[in-house]
PDB file of C-alpha atoms in Angstrom:
ATOM      1  CA  GLU A   1      61.718  29.973 -64.124  1.00 71.00           C
ATOM      2  CA  LEU A   2      63.223  27.168 -61.993  1.00 71.00           C
ATOM      3  CA  ALA A   3      63.153  29.416 -58.951  1.00 73.00           C
ATOM      4  CA  GLN A   4      59.452  30.146 -59.534  1.00 76.00           C
ATOM      5  CA  LYS A   5      58.661  26.418 -59.758  1.00 74.00           C
ATOM      6  CA  LEU A   6      60.520  25.679 -56.550  1.00 74.00           C
ATOM      7  CA  GLN A   7      58.709  28.492 -54.766  1.00 76.00           C
ATOM      8  CA  ARG A   8      55.381  27.210 -56.070  1.00 78.00           C
ATOM      9  CA  ARG A   9      56.155  23.665 -54.826  1.00 78.00           C
ATOM     10  CA  LEU A  10      57.106  25.045 -51.425  1.00 75.00           C
ATOM     11  CA  GLN A  11      53.794  26.931 -51.149  1.00 78.00           C
ATOM     12  CA  ILE A  12      51.805  23.798 -52.051  1.00 77.00           C
ATOM     13  CA  GLU A  13      53.619  21.714 -49.438  1.00 71.00           C
ATOM     14  CA  GLU A  14      53.109  24.381 -46.759  1.00 70.00           C
ATOM     15  CA  SER A  15      49.371  24.698 -47.551  1.00 71.00           C
ATOM     16  CA  GLY A  16      48.982  20.900 -47.421  1.00 64.00           C
ATOM     17  CA  ALA A  17      50.615  20.729 -44.016  1.00 57.00           C
ATOM     18  CA  ALA A  18      48.338  23.483 -42.740  1.00 54.00           C
ATOM     19  CA  ALA A  19      45.248  21.646 -44.041  1.00 53.00           C
ATOM     20  CA  GLU A  20      46.327  18.432 -42.325  1.00 57.00           C
ATOM     21  CA  GLY A  21      46.833  20.359 -39.103  1.00 54.00           C
ATOM     22  CA  GLU A  22      43.330  21.831 -39.312  1.00 56.00           C
ATOM     23  CA  ALA A  23      41.851  18.389 -40.010  1.00 54.00           C
ATOM     24  CA  GLU A  24      43.597  16.943 -36.972  1.00 60.00           C
ATOM     25  CA  THR A  25      42.301  19.830 -34.847  1.00 57.00           C
ATOM     26  CA  VAL A  26      38.702  19.231 -36.054  1.00 51.00           C
ATOM     27  CA  LYS A  27      38.978  15.498 -35.390  1.00 59.00           C
ATOM     28  CA  GLY A  28      40.308  16.156 -31.908  1.00 60.00           C
ATOM     29  CA  ALA A  29      37.471  18.549 -31.121  1.00 54.00           C
ATOM     30  CA  ALA A  30      34.875  16.067 -32.429  1.00 54.00           C
ATOM     31  CA  ALA A  31      36.357  13.276 -30.340  1.00 58.00           C
ATOM     32  CA  ALA A  32      36.318  15.481 -27.254  1.00 58.00           C
ATOM     33  CA  GLY A  33      32.694  16.380 -27.961  1.00 56.00           C
ATOM     34  CA  GLU A  34      31.728  12.717 -28.255  1.00 58.00           C
ATOM     35  CA  VAL A  35      33.414  11.915 -24.968  1.00 50.00           C
ATOM     36  CA  GLU A  36      31.653  14.813 -23.286  1.00 57.00           C
ATOM     37  CA  GLU A  37      28.279  13.762 -24.774  1.00 53.00           C
ATOM     38  CA  ARG A  38      28.793  10.178 -23.578  1.00 53.00           C
ATOM     39  CA  SER A  39      29.600  11.483 -20.116  1.00 57.00           C
ATOM     40  CA  CYS A  40      26.428  13.580 -20.058  1.00 50.00           C
ATOM     41  CA  LEU A  41      24.272  10.679 -21.232  1.00 46.00           C
ATOM     42  CA  THR A  42      25.842   8.369 -18.692  1.00 51.00           C
ATOM     43  CA  ALA A  43      25.264  10.881 -15.901  1.00 55.00           C
ATOM     44  CA  SER A  44      21.638  11.407 -17.015  1.00 56.00           C
ATOM     45  CA  ALA A  45      20.947   7.676 -17.191  1.00 52.00           C
ATOM     46  CA  GLY A  46      22.588   7.191 -13.809  1.00 64.00           C
ATOM     47  CA  ALA A  47      20.429   9.908 -12.234  1.00 65.00           C
ATOM     48  CA  GLU A  48      17.249   8.453 -13.718  1.00 66.00           C
ATOM     49  CA  LEU A  49      18.112   4.953 -12.520  1.00 65.00           C
ATOM     50  CA  SER A  50      18.987   6.299  -9.082  1.00 67.00           C
ATOM     51  CA  ALA A  51      15.607   8.096  -8.862  1.00 65.00           C
ATOM     52  CA  LYS A  52      13.738   4.926  -9.838  1.00 64.00           C
ATOM     53  CA  LEU A  53      15.644   2.861  -7.287  1.00 64.00           C
ATOM     54  CA  CYS A  54      14.937   5.435  -4.558  1.00 66.00           C
ATOM     55  CA  ARG A  55      11.213   5.446  -5.375  1.00 64.00           C
ATOM     56  CA  ARG A  56      11.107   1.636  -5.369  1.00 65.00           C
ATOM     57  CA  GLN A  57      12.795   1.627  -1.955  1.00 66.00           C
ATOM     58  CA  ASP A  58      10.234   4.174  -0.670  1.00 64.00           C
ATOM     59  CA  ILE A  59       7.388   1.981  -1.938  1.00 59.00           C
ATOM     60  CA  ASN A  60       8.861  -1.106  -0.274  1.00 63.00           C
ATOM     61  CA  GLU A  61       9.263   0.773   2.999  1.00 61.00           C
ATOM     62  CA  GLY A  62       5.740   2.212   2.810  1.00 57.00           C
ATOM     63  CA  ALA A  63       6.872   5.816   2.400  1.00 53.00           C
ATOM     64  CA  ALA A  64       5.291   6.093  -1.050  1.00 50.00           C
ATOM     65  CA  GLN A  65       2.489   4.403  -2.932  1.00 52.00           C
ATOM     66  CA  PRO A  66       2.913   2.867  -6.379  1.00 49.00           C
ATOM     67  CA  ARG A  67       1.445   4.946  -9.186  1.00 52.00           C
ATOM     68  CA  ARG A  68      -1.681   3.570 -10.801  1.00 53.00           C
ATOM     69  CA  ALA A  69      -1.885   3.037 -14.543  1.00 49.00           C
ATOM     70  CA  ALA A  70      -3.123   6.118 -16.391  1.00 53.00           C
ATOM     71  CA  VAL A  71      -5.648   4.053 -18.346  1.00 71.00           C
ATOM     72  CA  PHE A  72      -8.437   2.221 -16.545  1.00 79.00           C
ATOM     73  CA  ASN A  73     -11.895   0.868 -17.305  1.00 91.00           C
ATOM     74  CA  PRO A  74     -14.484   2.691 -15.155  1.00 90.00           C
ATOM     75  CA  TYR A  75     -17.228   0.238 -16.104  1.00 90.00           C
ATOM     76  CA  THR A  76     -15.420  -2.744 -14.611  1.00 91.00           C
ATOM     77  CA  GLU A  77     -13.792  -0.939 -11.686  1.00 90.00           C
ATOM     78  CA  PHE A  78     -16.918   0.929 -10.539  1.00 91.00           C
ATOM     79  CA  LYS A  79     -19.521  -1.791 -11.042  1.00 89.00           C
ATOM     80  CA  GLU A  80     -21.958  -0.172  -8.618  1.00 87.00           C
ATOM     81  CA  PHE A  81     -22.662   2.508 -11.245  1.00 88.00           C
ATOM     82  CA  SER A  82     -24.566   1.915 -14.448  1.00 89.00           C
ATOM     83  CA  ARG A  83     -23.025   2.733 -17.814  1.00 90.00           C
ATOM     84  CA  ARG A  84     -25.304   5.724 -18.260  1.00 88.00           C
ATOM     85  CA  GLN A  85     -24.458   7.106 -14.820  1.00 89.00           C
ATOM     86  CA  ILE A  86     -20.720   6.813 -15.513  1.00 91.00           C
ATOM     87  CA  LYS A  87     -21.206   8.570 -18.828  1.00 91.00           C
ATOM     88  CA  ASP A  88     -23.108  11.352 -17.045  1.00 90.00           C
ATOM     89  CA  MET A  89     -20.258  11.691 -14.553  1.00 91.00           C
ATOM     90  CA  GLU A  90     -17.762  11.775 -17.413  1.00 92.00           C
ATOM     91  CA  ARG A  91     -19.700  14.585 -19.098  1.00 92.00           C
ATOM     92  CA  MET A  92     -19.684  16.526 -15.855  1.00 92.00           C
ATOM     93  CA  PHE A  93     -15.950  15.925 -15.418  1.00 95.00           C
ATOM     94  CA  ARG A  94     -15.212  17.162 -18.933  1.00 94.00           C
ATOM     95  CA  LEU A  95     -17.437  20.187 -18.394  1.00 93.00           C
ATOM     96  CA  TYR A  96     -15.209  21.450 -15.569  1.00 94.00           C
ATOM     97  CA  ASP A  97     -11.913  20.231 -17.066  1.00 95.00           C
ATOM     98  CA  SER A  98     -11.493  23.592 -18.781  1.00 93.00           C
ATOM     99  CA  GLY A  99      -7.802  22.920 -19.463  1.00 93.00           C
ATOM    100  CA  ARG A 100      -8.709  19.769 -21.415  1.00 93.00           C
ATOM    101  CA  ASP A 101      -5.764  17.932 -19.863  1.00 94.00           C
ATOM    102  CA  GLY A 102      -7.738  15.101 -18.273  1.00 94.00           C
ATOM    103  CA  TYR A 103      -7.553  16.578 -14.758  1.00 96.00           C
ATOM    104  CA  ILE A 104      -9.503  18.962 -12.534  1.00 96.00           C
ATOM    105  CA  ASP A 105      -6.984  21.122 -10.739  1.00 96.00           C
ATOM    106  CA  LEU A 106      -7.465  23.397  -7.736  1.00 95.00           C
ATOM    107  CA  MET A 107      -8.750  26.381  -9.728  1.00 95.00           C
ATOM    108  CA  GLU A 108     -11.096  24.240 -11.809  1.00 96.00           C
ATOM    109  CA  LEU A 109     -12.470  22.644  -8.630  1.00 96.00           C
ATOM    110  CA  LYS A 110     -12.939  26.128  -7.182  1.00 95.00           C
ATOM    111  CA  LEU A 111     -14.995  27.105 -10.240  1.00 95.00           C
ATOM    112  CA  MET A 112     -17.003  23.876 -10.020  1.00 94.00           C
ATOM    113  CA  MET A 113     -17.983  24.459  -6.395  1.00 94.00           C
ATOM    114  CA  GLU A 114     -18.905  28.053  -7.171  1.00 94.00           C
ATOM    115  CA  LYS A 115     -21.095  26.926 -10.069  1.00 92.00           C
ATOM    116  CA  LEU A 116     -22.771  24.387  -7.795  1.00 91.00           C
ATOM    117  CA  GLY A 117     -23.522  27.143  -5.292  1.00 92.00           C
ATOM    118  CA  ALA A 118     -21.175  25.902  -2.562  1.00 93.00           C
ATOM    119  CA  PRO A 119     -17.941  27.943  -2.733  1.00 94.00           C
ATOM    120  CA  GLN A 120     -15.048  26.647  -0.632  1.00 94.00           C
ATOM    121  CA  THR A 121     -12.011  28.202   0.957  1.00 95.00           C
ATOM    122  CA  HIS A 122      -8.568  27.557  -0.481  1.00 95.00           C
ATOM    123  CA  LEU A 123      -7.812  25.155   2.377  1.00 95.00           C
ATOM    124  CA  GLY A 124     -11.169  23.460   1.946  1.00 94.00           C
ATOM    125  CA  LEU A 125     -10.489  22.847  -1.745  1.00 96.00           C
ATOM    126  CA  LYS A 126      -7.053  21.385  -0.977  1.00 95.00           C
ATOM    127  CA  ASN A 127      -8.600  19.052   1.609  1.00 95.00           C
ATOM    128  CA  MET A 128     -11.218  17.930  -0.914  1.00 95.00           C
ATOM    129  CA  ILE A 129      -8.540  16.938  -3.395  1.00 95.00           C
ATOM    130  CA  LYS A 130      -6.355  15.359  -0.716  1.00 95.00           C
ATOM    131  CA  GLU A 131      -9.142  12.991   0.370  1.00 94.00           C
ATOM    132  CA  VAL A 132      -9.210  11.172  -3.002  1.00 95.00           C
ATOM    133  CA  ASP A 133      -5.812  12.140  -4.444  1.00 95.00           C
ATOM    134  CA  GLU A 134      -4.223   8.693  -4.701  1.00 92.00           C
ATOM    135  CA  ASP A 135      -1.162   9.722  -6.699  1.00 92.00           C
ATOM    136  CA  PHE A 136      -0.468  12.910  -4.689  1.00 92.00           C
ATOM    137  CA  ASP A 137      -0.329  15.167  -7.754  1.00 94.00           C
ATOM    138  CA  GLY A 138      -2.648  17.811  -6.269  1.00 94.00           C
ATOM    139  CA  LYS A 139      -5.439  17.388  -8.843  1.00 95.00           C
ATOM    140  CA  LEU A 140      -8.305  15.048  -9.686  1.00 96.00           C
ATOM    141  CA  SER A 141      -8.149  12.463 -12.454  1.00 94.00           C
ATOM    142  CA  PHE A 142     -11.403  10.977 -13.758  1.00 94.00           C
ATOM    143  CA  ARG A 143     -10.853   7.888 -11.610  1.00 94.00           C
ATOM    144  CA  GLU A 144     -10.385  10.034  -8.509  1.00 95.00           C
ATOM    145  CA  PHE A 145     -13.496  12.002  -9.492  1.00 95.00           C
ATOM    146  CA  LEU A 146     -15.481   8.747  -9.576  1.00 94.00           C
ATOM    147  CA  LEU A 147     -14.061   7.896  -6.148  1.00 93.00           C
ATOM    148  CA  ILE A 148     -15.980  10.876  -4.743  1.00 93.00           C
ATOM    149  CA  PHE A 149     -19.301   9.287  -5.716  1.00 91.00           C
ATOM    150  CA  HIS A 150     -18.083   5.828  -4.743  1.00 91.00           C
ATOM    151  CA  LYS A 151     -17.180   7.003  -1.246  1.00 91.00           C
ATOM    152  CA  ALA A 152     -20.419   8.984  -0.919  1.00 89.00           C
ATOM    153  CA  ALA A 153     -22.575   6.016  -1.933  1.00 86.00           C
ATOM    154  CA  ALA A 154     -20.642   3.781   0.475  1.00 87.00           C
ATOM    155  CA  GLY A 155     -21.109   6.243   3.365  1.00 87.00           C
ATOM    156  CA  GLU A 156     -17.370   6.914   3.649  1.00 90.00           C
ATOM    157  CA  LEU A 157     -17.639  10.720   3.570  1.00 90.00           C
ATOM    158  CA  GLU A 158     -18.430  13.111   6.395  1.00 90.00           C
ATOM    159  CA  GLU A 159     -21.862  14.640   6.015  1.00 87.00           C
ATOM    160  CA  ASP A 160     -20.527  18.204   6.152  1.00 88.00           C
ATOM    161  CA  SER A 161     -17.425  17.574   4.005  1.00 92.00           C
ATOM    162  CA  GLY A 162     -16.788  19.398   0.768  1.00 93.00           C
ATOM    163  CA  LEU A 163     -16.822  16.164  -1.226  1.00 93.00           C
ATOM    164  CA  MET A 164     -20.229  15.166   0.154  1.00 91.00           C
ATOM    165  CA  THR A 165     -21.518  18.619  -0.756  1.00 91.00           C
ATOM    166  CA  LEU A 166     -20.165  18.186  -4.281  1.00 92.00           C
ATOM    167  CA  ALA A 167     -21.765  14.732  -4.618  1.00 89.00           C
ATOM    168  CA  LYS A 168     -25.152  15.940  -3.378  1.00 88.00           C
ATOM    169  CA  LEU A 169     -25.232  19.052  -5.532  1.00 88.00           C
ATOM    170  CA  SER A 170     -24.177  17.166  -8.658  1.00 82.00           C
ATOM    171  CA  GLU A 171     -26.780  14.416  -8.498  1.00 68.00           C
ATOM    172  CA  ILE A 172     -27.077  12.317 -11.645  1.00 63.00           C
ATOM    173  CA  ASP A 173     -30.577  12.062 -13.107  1.00 49.00           C
ATOM    174  CA  VAL A 174     -31.710   8.501 -12.356  1.00 39.00           C
ATOM    175  CA  SER A 175     -35.194   8.713 -13.819  1.00 40.00           C
ATOM    176  CA  ILE A 176     -33.912   7.502 -17.192  1.00 38.00           C
ATOM    177  CA  GLU A 177     -32.572   4.396 -15.449  1.00 39.00           C
ATOM    178  CA  GLY A 178     -36.091   3.308 -14.595  1.00 37.00           C
ATOM    179  CA  VAL A 179     -35.471   3.652 -10.866  1.00 38.00           C
ATOM    180  CA  LYS A 180     -38.871   4.865  -9.708  1.00 38.00           C
ATOM    181  CA  GLY A 181     -39.412   6.467  -6.342  1.00 37.00           C
ATOM    182  CA  ALA A 182     -35.712   7.081  -5.712  1.00 41.00           C
ATOM    183  CA  LYS A 183     -35.470  10.282  -3.708  1.00 45.00           C
ATOM    184  CA  ASN A 184     -31.889  11.033  -4.587  1.00 53.00           C
ATOM    185  CA  PHE A 185     -28.745   9.823  -6.289  1.00 54.00           C
ATOM    186  CA  PHE A 186     -27.545   7.572  -3.459  1.00 56.00           C
ATOM    187  CA  GLU A 187     -30.831   5.705  -3.032  1.00 59.00           C
ATOM    188  CA  ALA A 188     -30.702   5.028  -6.754  1.00 53.00           C
ATOM    189  CA  LYS A 189     -27.213   3.576  -6.335  1.00 53.00           C
ATOM    190  CA  ALA A 190     -28.456   1.152  -3.680  1.00 54.00           C
ATOM    191  CA  GLN A 191     -31.227  -0.048  -5.978  1.00 57.00           C
ATOM    192  CA  ALA A 192     -28.809  -0.395  -8.883  1.00 53.00           C
ATOM    193  CA  LEU A 193     -26.568  -2.630  -6.768  1.00 52.00           C
ATOM    194  CA  SER A 194     -29.401  -5.151  -6.343  1.00 55.00           C
ATOM    195  CA  SER A 195     -29.498  -5.804 -10.103  1.00 52.00           C
ATOM    196  CA  ALA A 196     -26.371  -7.744 -11.064  1.00 47.00           C
ATOM    197  CA  SER A 197     -27.417  -8.158 -14.678  1.00 55.00           C
ATOM    198  CA  LYS A 198     -28.179  -4.480 -15.259  1.00 61.00           C
ATOM    199  CA  PHE A 199     -24.778  -3.795 -16.778  1.00 65.00           C
ATOM    200  CA  GLU A 200     -25.085  -6.655 -19.268  1.00 67.00           C
ATOM    201  CA  ALA A 201     -28.658  -5.639 -20.111  1.00 70.00           C
ATOM    202  CA  GLU A 202     -27.542  -2.111 -20.982  1.00 74.00           C
ATOM    203  CA  ILE A 203     -24.793  -3.410 -23.253  1.00 76.00           C
ATOM    204  CA  LYS A 204     -27.269  -5.695 -25.019  1.00 76.00           C
ATOM    205  CA  ALA A 205     -29.725  -2.802 -25.406  1.00 77.00           C
ATOM    206  CA  GLU A 206     -27.012  -0.678 -27.009  1.00 80.00           C
ATOM    207  CA  GLN A 207     -26.079  -3.510 -29.378  1.00 82.00           C
ATOM    208  CA  ASP A 208     -29.741  -4.061 -30.317  1.00 83.00           C
ATOM    209  CA  GLU A 209     -30.147  -0.354 -30.965  1.00 83.00           C
ATOM    210  CA  ARG A 210     -27.132  -0.325 -33.283  1.00 84.00           C
ATOM    211  CA  LYS A 211     -28.486  -3.383 -35.150  1.00 86.00           C
ATOM    212  CA  ARG A 212     -31.887  -1.731 -35.544  1.00 85.00           C
ATOM    213  CA  GLU A 213     -30.304   1.440 -36.931  1.00 86.00           C
ATOM    214  CA  GLU A 214     -28.222  -0.604 -39.384  1.00 87.00           C
ATOM    215  CA  GLU A 215     -31.325  -2.469 -40.585  1.00 86.00           C
ATOM    216  CA  GLU A 216     -33.143   0.820 -41.114  1.00 85.00           C
ATOM    217  CA  ARG A 217     -30.223   2.148 -43.158  1.00 85.00           C
ATOM    218  CA  LYS A 218     -30.264  -0.990 -45.309  1.00 86.00           C
ATOM    219  CA  HIS A 219     -34.005  -0.647 -45.954  1.00 81.00           C
ATOM    220  CA  ARG A 220     -33.619   3.016 -46.862  1.00 81.00           C
ATOM    221  CA  ARG A 221     -30.797   2.234 -49.308  1.00 82.00           C
ATOM    222  CA  ALA A 222     -32.825  -0.578 -50.903  1.00 80.00           C
ATOM    223  CA  ALA A 223     -35.869   1.668 -51.249  1.00 75.00           C
ATOM    224  CA  PHE A 224     -33.727   4.404 -52.797  1.00 75.00           C
ATOM    225  CA  ARG A 225     -32.206   1.988 -55.325  1.00 77.00           C
ATOM    226  CA  GLU A 226     -35.674   0.678 -56.224  1.00 75.00           C
ATOM    227  CA  LEU A 227     -36.984   4.205 -56.690  1.00 72.00           C
ATOM    228  CA  LYS A 228     -33.960   5.180 -58.765  1.00 67.00           C
ATOM    229  CA  SER A 229     -34.320   2.176 -61.057  1.00 71.00           C
ATOM    230  CA  ALA A 230     -38.002   3.031 -61.628  1.00 67.00           C
ATOM    231  CA  PHE A 231     -37.069   6.497 -62.887  1.00 65.00           C
ATOM    232  CA  THR A 232     -34.221   5.272 -65.079  1.00 66.00           C
ATOM    233  CA  GLN A 233     -36.302   2.681 -66.963  1.00 61.00           C
TER     234      GLN A 233
END
């Protein structure tokens, strides 16, 4: 019986030592993993910082242009266009942004020009994008799309260029703007420029329209309550 107890004690001590050894091994592996993870994070952060510093140096030396903010206000930046015209351009942009990613890429521009009846070569399409591609990403943002019409209205495009063809074939209807006798989109732009208060007038008209609709809803609700009370009496 004493021999059995001694053997049992020996087994317990041996198993305890083995468990401690396994625990130490696990701790060592975890520590090594943490060190390796820290090294990877440090290397990643260092690479990112290095890339930012290189880009800043390129900007300072004129080799690259600073990226514009992704969010902009077209109504304040493109004041030569009325609110309704910008909204019409936005609808057109969304119509051909089939990927719904906020950009018109090369293939989407190809489809647009085909729909407008003026198909372009692959090189022609690339040149069209390049002429207004401010961030050099090879596709058109909505701001760059508006630049096409801005440059066309300002006479900054070649008459036979693909962008001028796009602008002419995608004329915005100006009759609803009250611009009578305007032969085309660009003449309408010139007339719109002569009215500095047009933008403010359109905003006020929209606000008045919303107020009128709210008043009508109030009158309808009051009439309904009056009618309901007459039936419930």
